[in-house]
Coordinates of C-alpha atoms and ligand atoms in Angstrom, one line a residue:
M1 CA 38.8 -16.1 -56.9
F2 CA 36.0 -17.1 -59.3
L3 CA 38.3 -16.1 -62.1
F4 CA 40.5 -19.0 -61.8
D5 CA 37.9 -21.6 -61.0
R6 CA 37.5 -22.7 -64.6
W7 CA 41.2 -23.0 -65.2
D8 CA 42.9 -26.2 -65.1
L9 CA 46.2 -25.0 -64.0
G10 CA 48.1 -28.2 -64.1
A11 CA 50.3 -29.8 -61.7
S12 CA 52.6 -26.9 -61.4
S13 CA 53.3 -25.1 -58.3
F14 CA 51.2 -22.3 -59.5
S15 CA 48.8 -20.7 -56.9
P16 CA 45.9 -18.6 -58.2
L17 CA 46.4 -16.1 -55.3
S18 CA 50.0 -15.4 -56.2
L19 CA 49.0 -15.0 -60.0
S20 CA 46.3 -12.7 -58.9
H21 CA 48.7 -10.7 -56.7
S22 CA 51.5 -10.2 -59.3
L23 CA 49.1 -9.6 -62.1
T24 CA 47.0 -6.9 -60.5
S25 CA 50.1 -5.0 -59.9
A26 CA 49.7 -3.8 -63.4
M27 CA 46.2 -4.9 -64.4
D28 CA 43.0 -4.9 -62.3
E29 CA 41.1 -8.1 -61.8
S30 CA 38.5 -7.4 -64.4
Q31 CA 41.1 -6.9 -67.1
I32 CA 42.8 -10.2 -66.1
A33 CA 39.4 -12.0 -66.2
S34 CA 38.8 -10.6 -69.6
L35 CA 42.1 -11.8 -71.0
L36 CA 41.9 -15.3 -69.4
K37 CA 38.2 -15.7 -70.6
S38 CA 39.0 -14.8 -74.2
S39 CA 42.1 -16.7 -74.4
E40 CA 40.4 -19.8 -73.5
L41 CA 38.8 -19.6 -76.9
F42 CA 42.0 -19.8 -78.6
P43 CA 44.3 -22.7 -77.6
T44 CA 47.9 -22.5 -79.3
P45 CA 48.4 -25.3 -81.8
Q46 CA 51.0 -27.9 -80.7
S47 CA 54.6 -27.8 -81.9
V48 CA 54.5 -24.7 -84.0
K49 CA 57.2 -22.1 -83.4
L50 CA 55.9 -18.7 -84.5
S51 CA 58.0 -15.7 -85.5
Y52 CA 56.9 -12.2 -86.4
G53 CA 59.6 -12.3 -89.2
T54 CA 60.3 -9.9 -91.9
A55 CA 56.5 -9.0 -92.3
G56 CA 54.4 -10.4 -89.7
F57 CA 53.2 -13.9 -88.8
R58 CA 52.4 -16.2 -91.8
G59 CA 51.3 -19.8 -92.1
D60 CA 48.7 -22.3 -92.6
A61 CA 45.4 -20.4 -92.0
K62 CA 44.0 -23.4 -89.9
L63 CA 46.8 -22.8 -87.4
L64 CA 46.5 -19.0 -87.0
D65 CA 43.4 -18.4 -84.8
S66 CA 45.4 -18.0 -81.6
T67 CA 48.1 -16.0 -83.3
V68 CA 45.7 -13.5 -84.7
Y69 CA 43.9 -13.2 -81.4
R70 CA 47.1 -12.4 -79.6
V71 CA 48.2 -9.9 -82.2
G72 CA 44.8 -8.3 -81.7
I73 CA 45.8 -7.8 -78.0
L74 CA 49.2 -6.4 -79.1
S75 CA 47.6 -4.0 -81.3
A76 CA 45.4 -2.6 -78.6
L77 CA 48.3 -2.2 -76.3
R78 CA 50.2 -0.5 -79.0
S79 CA 47.4 2.0 -79.4
L80 CA 47.2 2.6 -75.6
K81 CA 51.0 3.1 -75.6
L82 CA 50.8 5.7 -78.2
G83 CA 48.1 7.8 -76.5
S84 CA 45.0 5.9 -78.1
S85 CA 46.3 6.6 -81.7
T86 CA 44.8 4.3 -84.2
V87 CA 46.7 1.2 -85.1
G88 CA 46.0 -1.0 -88.1
L89 CA 45.8 -4.8 -88.3
M90 CA 46.0 -6.5 -91.7
I91 CA 45.0 -10.1 -92.2
T92 CA 47.0 -11.3 -95.3
A93 CA 49.6 -13.7 -96.4
S94 CA 50.5 -11.5 -99.4
H95 CA 51.9 -13.7 -102.2
N96 CA 51.7 -17.0 -100.3
K97 CA 49.3 -19.8 -101.4
V98 CA 45.5 -19.3 -100.8
S99 CA 45.3 -21.8 -97.8
D100 CA 47.9 -19.7 -95.9
N101 CA 47.1 -16.5 -94.1
G102 CA 48.9 -14.0 -91.8
I103 CA 48.8 -11.0 -89.8
K104 CA 50.7 -7.7 -89.5
V105 CA 50.4 -4.5 -87.6
A106 CA 50.4 -1.1 -89.1
D107 CA 51.8 1.5 -86.6
P108 CA 50.0 4.9 -86.2
S109 CA 52.4 6.5 -88.6
G110 CA 51.1 4.1 -91.3
G111 CA 54.5 2.2 -91.3
M112 CA 55.3 -1.2 -90.0
L113 CA 55.1 -2.1 -86.3
S114 CA 58.1 -0.7 -84.5
Q115 CA 60.9 -3.4 -84.4
E116 CA 61.1 -2.9 -80.7
W117 CA 57.9 -4.6 -80.3
E118 CA 58.6 -7.6 -82.4
P119 CA 60.1 -9.6 -79.6
F120 CA 56.9 -9.2 -77.6
A121 CA 54.9 -10.4 -80.5
D122 CA 57.0 -13.5 -80.7
Q123 CA 56.7 -14.1 -77.0
I124 CA 52.9 -13.9 -76.8
A125 CA 52.3 -15.8 -80.0
N126 CA 54.2 -18.6 -78.5
A127 CA 52.9 -18.5 -75.0
S128 CA 51.7 -22.1 -74.4
S129 CA 48.9 -21.3 -71.9
P130 CA 46.5 -18.5 -70.9
R131 CA 48.3 -18.2 -67.7
E132 CA 51.7 -17.7 -69.4
L133 CA 50.2 -15.3 -71.9
V134 CA 48.6 -13.2 -69.2
S135 CA 51.8 -13.0 -67.2
L136 CA 53.8 -12.0 -70.4
I137 CA 51.3 -9.2 -71.0
R138 CA 51.5 -8.1 -67.4
E139 CA 55.3 -7.9 -67.4
F140 CA 55.1 -6.0 -70.7
V141 CA 52.5 -3.5 -69.7
E142 CA 54.5 -2.9 -66.6
K143 CA 57.8 -2.4 -68.4
E144 CA 56.3 -0.1 -71.0
E145 CA 54.1 1.8 -68.4
I146 CA 51.0 1.2 -70.3
A147 CA 47.8 1.7 -68.2
I148 CA 45.1 -0.7 -68.9
G149 CA 42.0 -2.0 -67.2
E150 CA 39.1 0.0 -65.5
E151 CA 40.9 3.3 -65.4
K152 CA 41.4 3.2 -69.1
K153 CA 37.8 2.5 -70.1
N154 CA 37.2 6.0 -71.1
K155 CA 40.2 6.7 -73.3
S156 CA 40.6 3.5 -75.0
A157 CA 42.5 1.9 -77.8
E158 CA 41.4 2.1 -81.4
V159 CA 42.3 -0.7 -83.9
W160 CA 41.3 -0.7 -87.6
L161 CA 41.0 -4.2 -89.2
G162 CA 41.4 -5.1 -92.8
R163 CA 41.7 -8.3 -94.7
D164 CA 42.4 -9.5 -98.2
T165 CA 40.2 -11.9 -100.1
R166 CA 41.3 -15.2 -98.7
P167 CA 38.4 -17.4 -97.5
S168 CA 39.9 -17.8 -94.0
G169 CA 40.0 -14.1 -93.6
E170 CA 36.6 -13.5 -92.1
S171 CA 36.9 -15.9 -89.2
L172 CA 40.5 -14.8 -88.5
L173 CA 39.1 -11.3 -88.3
R174 CA 36.7 -12.2 -85.7
A175 CA 39.6 -13.8 -83.7
A176 CA 41.5 -10.4 -83.9
E177 CA 38.3 -8.4 -82.8
I178 CA 38.1 -10.7 -79.8
G179 CA 41.8 -10.0 -79.0
V180 CA 41.4 -6.3 -79.4
S181 CA 38.2 -6.2 -77.2
S182 CA 39.8 -8.3 -74.5
I183 CA 41.8 -5.2 -73.5
L184 CA 39.0 -3.4 -71.7
G185 CA 37.4 -0.5 -73.5
S186 CA 39.4 -1.0 -76.7
V187 CA 37.4 -0.6 -80.0
A188 CA 38.1 -2.8 -83.1
I189 CA 36.6 -1.4 -86.2
D190 CA 36.2 -3.9 -89.2
K191 CA 37.2 -1.8 -92.5
G192 CA 36.3 -4.9 -94.6
I193 CA 38.3 -6.3 -97.6
L194 CA 41.2 -3.9 -98.3
T195 CA 44.7 -4.0 -99.9
T196 CA 47.4 -3.9 -97.4
P197 CA 48.6 -0.4 -98.6
Q198 CA 45.0 0.9 -98.4
L199 CA 44.8 0.1 -94.7
H200 CA 48.3 1.6 -94.0
W201 CA 47.3 4.7 -95.9
M202 CA 43.9 4.9 -93.9
V203 CA 45.7 4.6 -90.5
R204 CA 48.2 7.2 -91.4
A205 CA 45.5 9.6 -92.6
K206 CA 43.3 9.0 -89.6
N207 CA 46.3 9.9 -87.2
K208 CA 47.1 13.0 -89.1
G209 CA 43.5 14.2 -88.6
L210 CA 42.8 13.9 -92.5
K211 CA 39.9 12.2 -94.2
A212 CA 40.5 8.6 -94.0
T213 CA 37.9 6.4 -95.5
E214 CA 38.5 4.1 -98.5
N215 CA 36.6 6.5 -100.6
D216 CA 39.0 9.3 -99.6
Y217 CA 41.9 6.9 -100.6
F218 CA 40.4 6.6 -104.1
E219 CA 39.6 10.2 -104.4
N220 CA 43.2 11.2 -103.5
L221 CA 44.5 8.7 -106.1
F222 CA 42.4 9.9 -108.9
T223 CA 42.7 13.7 -108.1
S224 CA 46.5 13.5 -108.0
F225 CA 46.7 11.3 -111.1
R226 CA 44.5 13.7 -113.0
C227 CA 46.6 16.6 -111.9
L228 CA 49.7 14.9 -113.2
I229 CA 47.9 14.1 -116.6
D230 CA 47.0 17.8 -116.9
L231 CA 50.6 18.7 -116.5
I232 CA 51.8 16.6 -119.3
P233 CA 53.7 18.7 -121.9
N234 CA 51.8 18.8 -125.1
S235 CA 54.7 17.3 -127.1
G236 CA 54.5 14.2 -124.9
K237 CA 50.8 13.5 -125.3
D238 CA 50.7 11.9 -128.8
K239 CA 54.1 10.2 -128.6
L240 CA 52.9 7.1 -126.7
E241 CA 53.1 4.1 -129.0
V242 CA 51.1 1.5 -126.9
S243 CA 48.5 3.2 -124.8
K244 CA 46.8 0.3 -123.3
V245 CA 47.9 -1.3 -120.1
I246 CA 46.7 -4.8 -119.0
V247 CA 46.8 -5.6 -115.2
D248 CA 47.1 -9.1 -113.7
G249 CA 45.4 -8.8 -110.3
A250 CA 46.8 -12.1 -109.0
N251 CA 43.2 -13.2 -108.3
G252 CA 43.4 -11.2 -105.2
V253 CA 42.1 -7.9 -103.8
G254 CA 44.2 -5.6 -106.0
G255 CA 42.3 -6.2 -109.2
L256 CA 39.0 -5.8 -107.5
K257 CA 40.0 -2.4 -106.0
L258 CA 41.4 -1.3 -109.4
E259 CA 38.1 -2.0 -110.9
E260 CA 36.4 0.2 -108.4
L261 CA 39.1 3.0 -109.2
R262 CA 38.7 2.6 -112.8
E263 CA 35.3 4.2 -112.8
S264 CA 37.0 7.5 -112.3
L265 CA 40.0 7.0 -114.5
N266 CA 39.0 8.3 -117.8
N267 CA 42.6 9.0 -118.9
L268 CA 43.8 5.5 -118.7
D269 CA 43.1 2.6 -121.2
L270 CA 43.1 -0.2 -118.7
E271 CA 42.2 -3.8 -118.8
I272 CA 42.0 -6.0 -115.7
R273 CA 42.5 -9.7 -115.7
N274 CA 42.7 -12.3 -113.0
T275 CA 40.3 -10.5 -110.6
G276 CA 39.5 -13.9 -109.0
R277 CA 36.0 -13.7 -110.3
D278 CA 36.4 -16.1 -113.1
G279 CA 37.5 -19.0 -111.0
G280 CA 41.2 -18.3 -110.9
V281 CA 43.1 -19.2 -107.6
L282 CA 44.8 -16.5 -105.6
N283 CA 48.6 -16.3 -106.5
E284 CA 48.5 -19.6 -108.5
G285 CA 50.4 -19.1 -111.7
V286 CA 49.7 -15.3 -111.5
G287 CA 50.7 -12.3 -109.6
A288 CA 53.8 -10.3 -109.1
D289 CA 55.8 -12.8 -107.1
F290 CA 55.2 -15.5 -109.7
V291 CA 56.1 -13.2 -112.7
Q292 CA 59.2 -11.8 -111.0
K293 CA 60.7 -15.0 -109.8
E294 CA 59.8 -17.2 -112.8
K295 CA 60.0 -14.7 -115.5
V296 CA 57.2 -16.3 -117.4
V297 CA 53.7 -15.2 -118.6
P298 CA 51.0 -15.3 -116.0
L299 CA 47.8 -17.3 -116.6
G300 CA 45.3 -15.3 -118.7
F301 CA 48.1 -13.7 -120.8
G302 CA 49.5 -15.0 -124.1
S303 CA 50.4 -14.5 -127.7
K304 CA 47.5 -12.1 -128.2
D305 CA 49.2 -9.7 -125.8
V306 CA 52.6 -9.6 -127.6
E307 CA 54.3 -6.3 -127.1
T308 CA 51.6 -4.8 -124.9
R309 CA 52.4 -3.1 -121.7
C310 CA 51.3 -5.5 -118.7
A311 CA 51.6 -5.2 -115.0
S312 CA 51.2 -7.6 -112.2
F313 CA 50.1 -7.1 -108.6
D314 CA 50.8 -9.5 -105.8
G315 CA 48.0 -11.0 -103.5
D316 CA 47.6 -8.0 -101.2
A317 CA 48.6 -5.4 -103.8
D318 CA 51.7 -3.9 -102.1
R319 CA 54.0 -5.2 -105.0
L320 CA 54.0 -4.2 -108.6
V321 CA 56.0 -5.3 -111.7
Y322 CA 55.7 -4.6 -115.3
F323 CA 56.4 -7.1 -118.1
Y324 CA 55.7 -7.6 -121.9
I325 CA 55.9 -10.6 -124.2
P326 CA 58.5 -10.0 -126.8
T327 CA 57.6 -10.7 -130.5
E328 CA 60.4 -13.1 -131.1
S329 CA 59.6 -15.1 -128.0
S330 CA 58.8 -18.7 -128.9
T331 CA 58.5 -19.7 -125.2
D332 CA 56.5 -18.3 -122.4
K333 CA 59.3 -16.1 -121.1
V334 CA 58.5 -12.4 -120.5
E335 CA 60.6 -9.4 -120.5
L336 CA 60.5 -8.2 -116.9
L337 CA 60.6 -4.7 -115.6
D338 CA 61.1 -5.2 -111.9
G339 CA 61.2 -2.9 -108.9
D340 CA 64.7 -1.7 -109.9
K341 CA 63.3 -0.6 -113.4
I342 CA 60.3 1.2 -111.6
L343 CA 62.7 2.9 -109.3
S344 CA 64.9 4.1 -112.1
L345 CA 61.8 5.4 -113.9
F346 CA 60.7 7.3 -110.8
A347 CA 64.1 8.5 -110.1
L348 CA 64.5 9.9 -113.6
F349 CA 61.2 11.8 -113.4
I350 CA 61.8 13.3 -110.1
K351 CA 65.2 14.3 -111.0
E352 CA 64.0 16.1 -114.1
Q353 CA 61.5 18.1 -112.0
L354 CA 64.2 19.0 -109.4
N355 CA 66.6 20.1 -112.2
T356 CA 64.0 22.5 -113.5
L357 CA 63.6 23.9 -110.0
D358 CA 67.2 24.0 -109.0
D359 CA 68.3 25.9 -112.1
D360 CA 66.1 28.8 -110.9
D361 CA 66.9 28.6 -107.3
K362 CA 70.4 28.5 -105.8
E363 CA 69.4 29.7 -102.4
G364 CA 68.1 27.0 -100.3
T365 CA 65.6 24.6 -101.6
R366 CA 68.2 22.4 -103.2
S367 CA 66.8 18.9 -102.3
R368 CA 68.5 15.7 -101.4
L369 CA 67.1 13.1 -103.6
G370 CA 68.3 9.6 -102.5
V371 CA 67.6 6.0 -103.5
V372 CA 67.6 3.0 -101.4
Q373 CA 68.1 -0.6 -102.8
T374 CA 68.9 -4.1 -101.3
A375 CA 71.7 -6.4 -102.2
Y376 CA 69.2 -8.1 -104.7
A377 CA 69.2 -5.0 -106.9
N378 CA 70.5 -5.7 -110.3
G379 CA 74.0 -4.4 -110.5
A380 CA 73.1 -2.7 -113.8
S381 CA 70.3 -0.6 -112.2
T382 CA 72.8 0.6 -109.5
D383 CA 75.2 1.6 -112.1
Y384 CA 72.4 3.4 -114.0
L385 CA 71.3 5.3 -110.8
K386 CA 74.7 6.3 -109.9
Q387 CA 75.4 7.5 -113.4
L388 CA 72.3 9.7 -113.0
G389 CA 74.3 11.3 -110.2
L390 CA 72.1 10.0 -107.5
D391 CA 73.0 9.0 -103.9
V392 CA 72.4 5.2 -103.8
V393 CA 72.4 3.5 -100.4
F394 CA 71.7 -0.1 -99.5
A395 CA 69.5 -1.6 -96.7
K396 CA 68.9 -5.1 -95.5
T397 CA 66.0 -6.9 -97.1
G398 CA 62.5 -6.2 -95.8
V399 CA 60.4 -3.0 -96.4
K400 CA 61.0 -1.6 -92.8
H401 CA 64.6 -1.4 -93.4
L402 CA 64.4 0.4 -96.7
H403 CA 61.7 2.8 -95.6
E404 CA 63.8 3.8 -92.6
K405 CA 66.7 4.7 -94.8
A406 CA 64.5 6.5 -97.4
A407 CA 63.1 8.7 -94.7
E408 CA 66.5 10.3 -94.1
F409 CA 66.3 12.0 -97.5
D410 CA 64.2 15.1 -98.6
I411 CA 62.9 12.7 -101.3
G412 CA 63.9 9.1 -100.7
I413 CA 62.8 6.5 -103.3
Y414 CA 63.1 2.9 -102.3
F415 CA 62.4 -0.3 -104.0
E416 CA 63.0 -3.9 -103.7
A417 CA 63.7 -5.8 -106.9
N418 CA 60.4 -7.9 -106.1
G419 CA 58.4 -4.7 -106.8
H420 CA 57.7 -3.3 -103.3
G421 CA 58.5 0.3 -103.0
T422 CA 57.5 3.9 -102.8
I423 CA 58.7 7.5 -102.7
L424 CA 58.9 9.4 -99.4
F425 CA 58.8 13.1 -99.1
S426 CA 59.8 14.7 -95.8
E427 CA 57.4 17.0 -94.2
T428 CA 59.8 19.9 -94.4
F429 CA 60.4 19.5 -98.1
I430 CA 56.7 19.3 -98.8
S431 CA 56.1 22.6 -97.0
L432 CA 58.8 24.1 -99.0
L433 CA 57.3 22.8 -102.2
V434 CA 53.9 24.1 -101.3
A435 CA 55.1 27.5 -100.4
K436 CA 57.1 27.6 -103.6
Q437 CA 53.9 26.6 -105.6
K438 CA 52.2 29.6 -104.2
D439 CA 55.1 32.1 -105.0
L440 CA 55.8 31.0 -108.6
T441 CA 54.1 32.3 -111.6
Q442 CA 51.3 30.0 -112.8
G443 CA 52.1 28.3 -116.1
S444 CA 55.9 28.7 -115.8
E445 CA 58.1 25.7 -116.2
E446 CA 59.1 26.0 -112.6
H447 CA 55.5 26.1 -111.4
K448 CA 54.7 22.9 -113.4
A449 CA 57.7 21.2 -112.0
V450 CA 56.8 22.1 -108.4
S451 CA 53.2 21.2 -109.0
R452 CA 54.2 17.8 -110.4
L453 CA 56.2 17.0 -107.3
V454 CA 53.4 17.9 -105.0
A455 CA 51.0 15.7 -107.1
V456 CA 53.5 12.9 -106.9
S457 CA 53.7 13.1 -103.2
N458 CA 49.9 12.9 -102.9
L459 CA 49.5 10.1 -105.4
I460 CA 52.3 7.8 -104.2
N461 CA 51.6 6.1 -100.9
Q462 CA 53.7 7.7 -98.1
A463 CA 53.0 4.9 -95.7
V464 CA 54.1 1.7 -97.7
G465 CA 54.6 0.4 -101.2
D466 CA 51.3 0.4 -103.0
A467 CA 50.7 -1.4 -106.4
L468 CA 47.7 0.8 -107.2
S469 CA 49.4 4.2 -106.7
G470 CA 52.6 2.8 -108.3
L471 CA 50.8 1.7 -111.3
L472 CA 49.2 5.2 -111.8
L473 CA 52.5 6.9 -111.4
V474 CA 54.3 4.7 -113.9
E475 CA 51.4 5.2 -116.3
V476 CA 51.4 9.0 -116.1
I477 CA 55.2 9.1 -116.3
L478 CA 55.3 7.0 -119.5
Q479 CA 52.7 9.3 -120.9
H480 CA 54.8 12.3 -119.9
M481 CA 57.9 10.9 -121.5
G482 CA 55.9 9.6 -124.5
W483 CA 57.7 6.3 -123.9
S484 CA 56.5 2.7 -124.7
V485 CA 57.3 0.0 -122.3
Q486 CA 60.0 -1.3 -124.6
K487 CA 61.6 2.2 -124.5
W488 CA 61.5 2.3 -120.7
N489 CA 63.1 -1.1 -120.7
E490 CA 66.0 0.3 -122.5
L491 CA 67.1 2.5 -119.7
Y492 CA 69.7 -0.2 -118.8
K493 CA 70.0 -3.9 -119.6
D494 CA 69.7 -6.3 -116.6
L495 CA 72.8 -8.4 -115.8
P496 CA 71.9 -12.0 -115.9
S497 CA 71.2 -13.3 -112.3
R498 CA 70.3 -16.5 -110.5
Q499 CA 68.8 -17.3 -107.1
I500 CA 68.9 -20.6 -105.2
K501 CA 67.5 -21.7 -101.9
V502 CA 69.6 -24.0 -99.9
E503 CA 68.3 -26.1 -97.0
V504 CA 70.6 -26.4 -94.1
P505 CA 70.3 -27.5 -90.5
D506 CA 70.5 -24.1 -89.1
R507 CA 70.2 -21.1 -91.2
A508 CA 70.9 -18.7 -88.2
A509 CA 74.5 -19.9 -88.6
V510 CA 74.8 -17.4 -91.4
V511 CA 75.4 -13.9 -90.2
T512 CA 75.8 -11.0 -92.6
T513 CA 76.8 -7.4 -92.6
S514 CA 74.1 -4.9 -92.1
E515 CA 73.6 -4.6 -95.9
E516 CA 73.7 -8.4 -96.4
T517 CA 76.4 -8.1 -99.0
E518 CA 79.0 -10.0 -97.1
A519 CA 78.7 -13.1 -94.7
L520 CA 80.6 -12.6 -91.4
K521 CA 79.7 -16.2 -90.3
P522 CA 80.5 -19.1 -90.8
L523 CA 84.2 -17.9 -90.6
G524 CA 86.0 -18.3 -93.9
I525 CA 82.9 -18.6 -96.1
Q526 CA 83.1 -15.1 -97.5
D527 CA 86.8 -15.6 -98.5
A528 CA 85.7 -18.7 -100.4
I529 CA 82.7 -16.9 -102.0
N530 CA 85.2 -14.0 -103.0
A531 CA 87.4 -16.6 -104.7
E532 CA 84.5 -17.8 -106.8
I533 CA 83.3 -14.4 -107.7
K534 CA 86.7 -13.5 -109.1
K535 CA 86.4 -16.2 -111.7
Y536 CA 83.5 -14.3 -113.5
P537 CA 83.5 -11.1 -115.4
R538 CA 81.1 -8.8 -113.6
G539 CA 80.4 -11.4 -111.0
R540 CA 78.7 -10.6 -107.8
A541 CA 77.1 -13.0 -105.2
F542 CA 76.0 -13.0 -101.6
I543 CA 74.2 -15.3 -99.2
R544 CA 71.7 -14.5 -96.5
P545 CA 69.3 -16.4 -94.2
S546 CA 65.7 -16.1 -95.4
G547 CA 63.4 -14.1 -93.0
T548 CA 60.2 -16.1 -94.3
E549 CA 61.4 -19.6 -95.1
D550 CA 63.8 -22.0 -93.4
V551 CA 66.5 -21.7 -96.0
V552 CA 69.6 -19.9 -96.9
R553 CA 69.2 -17.7 -100.1
V554 CA 72.1 -17.4 -102.6
Y555 CA 72.1 -14.6 -105.2
A556 CA 74.5 -14.4 -108.1
E557 CA 74.9 -12.3 -111.2
A558 CA 77.4 -12.1 -114.0
S559 CA 77.9 -11.1 -117.6
T560 CA 76.1 -14.2 -119.0
Q561 CA 73.3 -16.4 -117.8
E562 CA 75.6 -19.5 -117.9
A563 CA 78.1 -17.6 -115.7
A564 CA 75.5 -16.4 -113.3
D565 CA 74.1 -20.0 -113.0
S566 CA 77.5 -21.4 -112.5
L567 CA 78.5 -18.9 -109.8
A568 CA 75.2 -19.5 -108.0
N569 CA 75.7 -23.2 -107.9
S570 CA 79.3 -22.9 -106.7
V571 CA 78.2 -20.7 -103.9
A572 CA 75.4 -22.9 -102.9
Q573 CA 77.9 -25.8 -102.8
L574 CA 80.0 -23.8 -100.4
V575 CA 76.8 -23.1 -98.1
K576 CA 76.4 -26.9 -98.1
S577 CA 79.9 -27.7 -97.2
F578 CA 80.2 -25.0 -94.5
L579 CA 76.8 -25.6 -93.0
G580 CA 75.7 -29.0 -94.0
Ligands
16G1 C1 58.8 -10.2 -97.0 C2 59.0 -8.6 -97.0 C3 59.7 -8.3 -98.4 C4 61.0 -9.1 -98.5 C5 60.8 -10.6 -98.3 C6 62.1 -11.3 -98.2 C7 57.6 -6.8 -96.2 C8 56.3 -6.2 -96.4 N1 57.9 -7.9 -97.0 O1 57.9 -10.5 -98.0 O2 60.1 -7.0 -98.3 O3 61.6 -9.0 -99.7 O4 60.1 -10.8 -97.2 O5 61.9 -12.6 -97.8 O6 58.6 -6.4 -95.6 P1 63.0 -13.7 -97.5 O7 63.7 -13.0 -96.2 O8 62.4 -15.0 -97.2 O9 64.1 -13.7 -98.6
ZN2 ZN1 52.3 -8.4 -100.6

């Protein structure tokens, strides 16, 4: 009973003996001892309610030790549950301010943690004592039939850890390591500073038995990029008016990694700013989230860059937007090319390649190309995609929801307007393409089209949205088309839009349909919103509870900016009156 001697178990009716009995039904004593001992190092902060949310736990870095430690435990269990496959653990708070941090889990497929495990993540993160924590873990491993403890010592869990450049990352990483190792025999491997998509890519590659180091990631990027460059039709090569691209690295990890990659990219005129080396602060007045939300020039950019093609990454480089400063601009406003525009460019290029193929092949390889957007997608982009003849479907906000829907297509392209997105190729379709590539005559248009598709499937991250691979794909498509950023921007003109946050006593009172386009609760609010929408030409509006902040979000668009503002304000008023 030495295990419990050091524990002040309070005045509850708890008996060490009964705990020992119930715990050992799923875990042996040495396992329990290990968990109790390590959790003593990480007391939970008082009065903080934690939720895994849309994309992992986030908050003030000073309060996160115990959460990160506990997610370390969860990731080891996840690995054990899935036959000791490698699981990823990323320490980042993406576009949040530098004093925040966060943690999210990459499943063995390279995708987000299975949603079925999110309630368990919430429970253990909020357990108020080591005793409660251990008993929650015991219940869970029993329910999930996960064997842990002595008997698993030889076939252990493996967790790969990555972190962004935040100063709090290193000590949080140590907490995660302790969490992982507190599940006996589990191994935590520190992969150093990485972008979020790099870690997802590496985890996916490892579990597929492929080469999975950071160098392999870079090599894969530049090999497939060069392959696409070599496949550019001659006529396209000289047409590009502005060849240089300037990248805003958000003073985070993305700019640093792009610098490493640049060594091997001799086909790209690239300038990188806001790498964080020159004293800039992570995400402060810079980065994809700032540029997309504020539509203004990030720090480090200005009149000298007028009309030049520019791109912004977010703090962990899983989001990408483009922008340029128009000549006539007297303010610091930029012309934004958001996730919807990137999606449209990708869709156009892929469709062009598929058309080349399909003309020649009526028998069976006709593909199903689909695109996935959220309710935030600009209405003009949706019209454009439909007019291209594409199948457009909608998903709830949050990458995991879009990813799931995109995976239903042979080629599924998904993007959120905020710049997170990628292109998924189904395994079957890739095999078909590779077989076709072997059959077709080298140098034929069909062979080139197939080769481009295969190269895109290698270049673009199949696990999650990735600013680095997204940037390279945009760049090569623009060169292929011979387009400037202005020409690309003309694909369609965004409808003016406005977003507002409304603070309410309980945002959970808003319940929406699965695509978030209509509110089911509070009763009557949707009718009232519809009545407002009717007043505006091309009006559209919706409300949804945020998954990352304690607010209800309002989105509105209409044919003019004044109308979009006014519609958003009226809907915000409705939210206040129904929920205030
Ligand atoms: C998270 C999501 C992002 C989503 C945003 C919505 C991931 C990796 N990130 O940042 O996709 O757009 O949350 O935030 O899933 P909201 O619920 O506060 O509007
Ligand atoms: Zn991010």
